Short mmCIF file of C-alpha atoms and ligand atoms in Angstrom, two decimals:
data_model
loop_
_atom_site.label_atom_id
_atom_site.label_comp_id
_atom_site.label_asym_id
_atom_site.label_seq_id
_atom_site.Cartn_x
_atom_site.Cartn_y
_atom_site.Cartn_z
CA MET G 1 86.16 17.16 -178.75
CA LYS G 2 87.83 19.39 -181.31
CA ILE G 3 91.20 20.76 -180.30
CA LEU G 4 93.44 23.42 -181.80
CA LEU G 5 97.11 22.63 -181.21
CA VAL G 6 99.71 25.34 -181.86
CA GLU G 7 103.28 24.08 -181.45
CA ASP G 8 106.31 24.88 -183.60
CA GLU G 9 108.51 21.98 -182.48
CA ARG G 10 107.49 19.34 -184.98
CA GLU G 11 108.50 16.38 -182.90
CA ILE G 12 106.38 17.47 -179.94
CA GLY G 13 103.52 18.71 -182.14
CA GLY G 14 103.37 15.43 -184.06
CA PHE G 15 103.47 13.39 -180.89
CA VAL G 16 100.68 15.40 -179.27
CA ARG G 17 98.54 15.40 -182.41
CA ASP G 18 98.90 11.63 -182.87
CA GLY G 19 98.30 10.97 -179.19
CA LEU G 20 95.10 13.05 -179.14
CA THR G 21 93.84 11.69 -182.45
CA GLY G 22 94.43 8.15 -181.17
CA GLN G 23 92.13 8.92 -178.24
CA GLY G 24 89.33 10.11 -180.49
CA PHE G 25 89.97 13.86 -180.45
CA VAL G 26 89.74 15.88 -183.65
CA VAL G 27 92.90 18.00 -183.93
CA ASP G 28 93.71 21.06 -186.02
CA TYR G 29 97.47 21.53 -185.87
CA CYS G 30 99.53 24.52 -186.88
CA GLU G 31 103.07 25.69 -186.16
CA ASN G 32 102.67 29.44 -186.39
CA GLY G 33 101.16 31.77 -183.78
CA ARG G 34 99.54 34.12 -186.28
CA GLU G 35 97.86 31.21 -188.01
CA GLY G 36 96.83 29.81 -184.62
CA LEU G 37 95.12 33.06 -183.64
CA GLU G 38 93.36 33.19 -187.00
CA LEU G 39 92.03 29.63 -186.57
CA ALA G 40 91.03 30.24 -182.93
CA SER G 41 89.14 33.38 -183.99
CA THR G 42 87.28 31.86 -186.93
CA GLN G 43 86.66 28.21 -185.95
CA SER G 44 84.89 26.69 -182.99
CA TYR G 45 87.04 24.56 -180.67
CA ASP G 46 86.41 22.76 -177.42
CA ALA G 47 89.91 23.65 -176.22
CA LEU G 48 93.23 25.18 -177.31
CA VAL G 49 96.67 23.73 -176.55
CA LEU G 50 99.20 26.52 -177.00
CA ASP G 51 102.97 26.55 -176.92
CA ILE G 52 104.38 29.87 -175.67
CA MET G 53 107.44 30.48 -177.85
CA LEU G 54 106.10 30.46 -181.41
CA PRO G 55 106.98 32.10 -184.70
CA GLY G 56 104.53 34.76 -185.91
CA ARG G 57 102.94 35.48 -182.52
CA ASP G 58 103.67 34.11 -179.05
CA GLY G 59 101.17 31.98 -177.14
CA LEU G 60 100.69 34.45 -174.28
CA SER G 61 99.59 37.24 -176.62
CA ILE G 62 97.12 34.81 -178.22
CA VAL G 63 95.60 34.09 -174.77
CA LYS G 64 95.45 37.80 -174.03
CA LEU G 65 93.78 38.74 -177.31
CA LEU G 66 91.19 35.96 -177.18
CA ARG G 67 90.19 36.88 -173.63
CA GLN G 68 89.98 40.57 -174.53
CA ARG G 69 87.58 39.56 -177.28
CA GLN G 70 85.44 37.66 -174.75
CA ASN G 71 86.41 34.31 -176.28
CA ASN G 72 86.13 31.87 -173.36
CA VAL G 73 87.45 28.73 -175.04
CA PRO G 74 89.40 26.61 -172.50
CA ILE G 75 93.14 27.09 -173.02
CA ILE G 76 96.05 24.95 -171.81
CA ILE G 77 99.50 26.45 -172.34
CA ILE G 78 102.54 24.26 -172.70
CA THR G 79 105.78 25.69 -171.42
CA ALA G 80 109.43 24.75 -171.65
CA ARG G 81 111.11 23.57 -168.47
CA GLY G 82 112.16 26.49 -166.29
CA GLU G 83 109.69 29.12 -167.43
CA PRO G 84 107.75 29.72 -164.20
CA GLU G 85 107.13 33.38 -165.03
CA GLU G 86 105.45 32.48 -168.31
CA ARG G 87 103.25 29.95 -166.57
CA ILE G 88 102.08 32.50 -164.02
CA GLU G 89 101.62 35.15 -166.66
CA GLY G 90 99.64 32.71 -168.81
CA LEU G 91 97.26 31.91 -165.95
CA ASN G 92 96.91 35.61 -165.12
CA LEU G 93 96.04 36.37 -168.72
CA GLY G 94 93.23 33.83 -168.61
CA ALA G 95 94.71 30.44 -169.54
CA ASP G 96 92.91 27.64 -167.68
CA ASP G 97 95.88 25.39 -167.00
CA TYR G 98 99.46 24.67 -168.07
CA LEU G 99 101.73 21.72 -168.65
CA ALA G 100 105.54 21.79 -168.56
CA LYS G 101 107.47 19.86 -171.22
CA PRO G 102 108.09 17.01 -171.29
CA PHE G 103 104.69 15.59 -170.41
CA TYR G 104 102.74 12.41 -170.93
CA ILE G 105 99.91 12.54 -173.43
CA ASP G 106 97.61 10.99 -170.81
CA GLU G 107 98.30 13.94 -168.54
CA LEU G 108 97.34 16.40 -171.27
CA ILE G 109 94.14 14.47 -171.94
CA ALA G 110 93.24 14.44 -168.23
CA ARG G 111 93.77 18.22 -168.06
CA LEU G 112 91.76 18.80 -171.23
CA ARG G 113 88.85 16.81 -169.81
CA SER G 114 89.08 18.73 -166.56
CA VAL G 115 89.12 22.25 -168.09
CA TRP G 116 86.36 21.21 -170.43
CA ARG G 117 84.19 19.88 -167.60
CA ARG G 118 84.79 23.06 -165.65
CA SER G 119 83.81 25.35 -168.50
CA ALA G 120 80.82 23.23 -169.50
CA GLY G 121 79.71 23.07 -165.87
CA ASP G 122 79.95 26.83 -165.37
CA GLY G 123 78.01 27.53 -168.51
CA LEU G 124 75.25 25.05 -167.82
CA SER G 125 74.66 25.40 -164.15
CA VAL G 126 74.58 29.16 -163.53
CA LEU G 127 72.10 31.54 -165.15
CA HIS G 128 73.08 35.22 -165.27
CA LEU G 129 71.21 38.43 -165.95
CA ASP G 130 73.11 41.64 -165.18
CA ASP G 131 74.35 41.14 -161.60
CA LEU G 132 71.67 38.55 -160.79
CA SER G 133 72.74 34.90 -160.85
CA ALA G 134 70.96 31.62 -160.13
CA ASN G 135 73.00 28.46 -159.61
CA LEU G 136 71.00 25.42 -160.70
CA MET G 137 73.21 22.99 -158.79
CA THR G 138 73.42 24.72 -155.41
CA ARG G 139 70.17 26.71 -155.86
CA GLU G 140 72.06 29.76 -154.67
CA VAL G 141 70.70 33.08 -155.91
CA ARG G 142 72.74 36.29 -155.71
CA ARG G 143 72.33 39.91 -156.69
CA GLY G 144 75.89 41.22 -156.77
CA ASP G 145 77.30 40.33 -153.34
CA ARG G 146 73.89 39.87 -151.74
CA ALA G 147 72.59 36.33 -151.22
CA ILE G 148 68.85 35.98 -151.83
CA ASP G 149 66.75 33.41 -150.01
CA LEU G 150 63.97 31.98 -152.18
CA THR G 151 61.37 29.30 -151.57
CA PRO G 152 61.53 26.33 -153.99
CA ARG G 153 58.54 27.71 -155.94
CA GLU G 154 60.04 31.19 -156.19
CA PHE G 155 63.31 29.63 -157.36
CA ALA G 156 61.50 27.63 -160.06
CA LEU G 157 59.72 30.80 -161.19
CA LEU G 158 62.97 32.77 -161.37
CA VAL G 159 64.71 30.02 -163.36
CA TYR G 160 61.80 29.84 -165.80
CA LEU G 161 61.94 33.62 -166.37
CA MET G 162 65.76 33.71 -166.59
CA ARG G 163 65.81 30.99 -169.24
CA SER G 164 63.94 33.34 -171.60
CA PRO G 165 65.31 36.83 -170.95
CA GLY G 166 63.46 39.54 -172.87
CA ARG G 167 60.57 37.23 -173.77
CA VAL G 168 57.05 37.89 -172.53
CA LEU G 169 55.59 34.89 -170.71
CA THR G 170 51.86 34.71 -170.13
CA ARG G 171 50.33 33.84 -166.76
CA THR G 172 49.12 30.55 -168.26
CA GLN G 173 52.61 29.63 -169.51
CA ILE G 174 54.14 30.47 -166.14
CA PHE G 175 51.43 28.58 -164.32
CA GLU G 176 51.85 25.44 -166.42
CA GLN G 177 55.64 25.46 -166.19
CA VAL G 178 56.15 26.41 -162.58
CA TRP G 179 53.13 24.75 -160.98
CA ASP G 180 52.94 21.91 -163.44
CA TYR G 181 49.16 22.06 -163.72
CA HIS G 182 47.41 22.10 -167.04
CA HIS G 183 44.54 24.35 -166.24
CA ASN G 184 44.60 27.72 -164.62
CA PRO G 185 42.54 27.71 -161.41
CA GLY G 186 41.63 31.30 -162.13
CA THR G 187 43.34 32.78 -159.12
CA ASN G 188 46.00 35.44 -159.02
CA LEU G 189 48.58 32.97 -157.72
CA VAL G 190 51.10 33.83 -160.46
CA ASP G 191 50.80 37.57 -159.79
CA VAL G 192 51.30 37.05 -156.07
CA TYR G 193 54.44 34.97 -156.61
CA VAL G 194 55.89 37.31 -159.21
CA ARG G 195 55.41 40.25 -156.85
CA LYS G 196 57.13 38.40 -153.98
CA LEU G 197 59.99 37.35 -156.25
CA ARG G 198 60.43 40.86 -157.66
CA ASN G 199 60.63 42.32 -154.16
CA LYS G 200 63.27 39.78 -153.15
CA ILE G 201 65.55 40.22 -156.16
CA ALA G 202 65.41 44.03 -156.11
CA GLU G 203 66.02 45.95 -152.91
CA GLY G 204 66.42 49.70 -152.54
CA ASP G 205 67.36 51.32 -155.82
CA GLU G 206 68.24 48.07 -157.60
CA SER G 207 66.53 47.71 -160.96
CA PRO G 208 63.43 45.45 -160.62
CA LEU G 209 64.39 43.34 -163.71
CA ILE G 210 60.95 41.67 -163.79
CA GLU G 211 58.50 43.74 -165.81
CA THR G 212 54.69 43.50 -165.82
CA LEU G 213 52.97 43.81 -169.18
CA ARG G 214 49.39 44.55 -168.24
CA GLY G 215 46.92 42.05 -169.58
CA VAL G 216 49.70 39.99 -171.17
CA GLY G 217 52.16 38.62 -168.65
CA TYR G 218 55.67 39.09 -167.38
CA ARG G 219 59.20 39.25 -168.62
CA ILE G 220 62.63 39.47 -167.07
CA GLN G 221 64.98 41.79 -168.87
CA SER G 222 68.40 43.35 -168.46
CA ALA G 223 68.26 46.88 -167.04
CA ALA G 224 70.77 47.87 -169.74
CA LYS G 225 68.13 47.53 -172.46
CA1 CA O 1 108.11 26.63 -179.20
#
């Protein structure tokens, strides 16, 4: 895991950097908020550890700017004792967790692992397309607030389509992936399932999302395109 640490108190910064490095983390360390924002915007990190009171730019404004720019890197803010307002503000702005000084390095590492697991889990287990989502762990499918009940085969079909948004998939490809057979029995099974699925994921004036390309196959695509 590669971490960006921004902390202007050298004693604390050095202790955190050494502690994390000793546990196998790769740490970029800087003492200035402006430099921290620059690094966070140009490099790829698994998590940020941000002090709040910093020269150059304060930690809270870094959180705010990164989130405004749709940067979802996990962020832990570290606060001085007796700054409850900053903690709350930090979480409201989109920080994932906070630690109050002084803290044990093991506690920071435990929190880093936990925010990282959470963000990795979210990203891997839920597929999204517009307001349609499919959770691979719970197998829950939603369109906005509406829960959609799918059979296991319909769910497998939806997941296969959602993994390649915008790409045309032929009936043969769909058949091989979703039914796991290697020859097409020559029926219209795929068409029947796609039609059922399309009717379930789009009710009323909702955009159908699944498009038929006559003679070619199907694709799922954002209605915004
Ligand atoms: Ca500070």
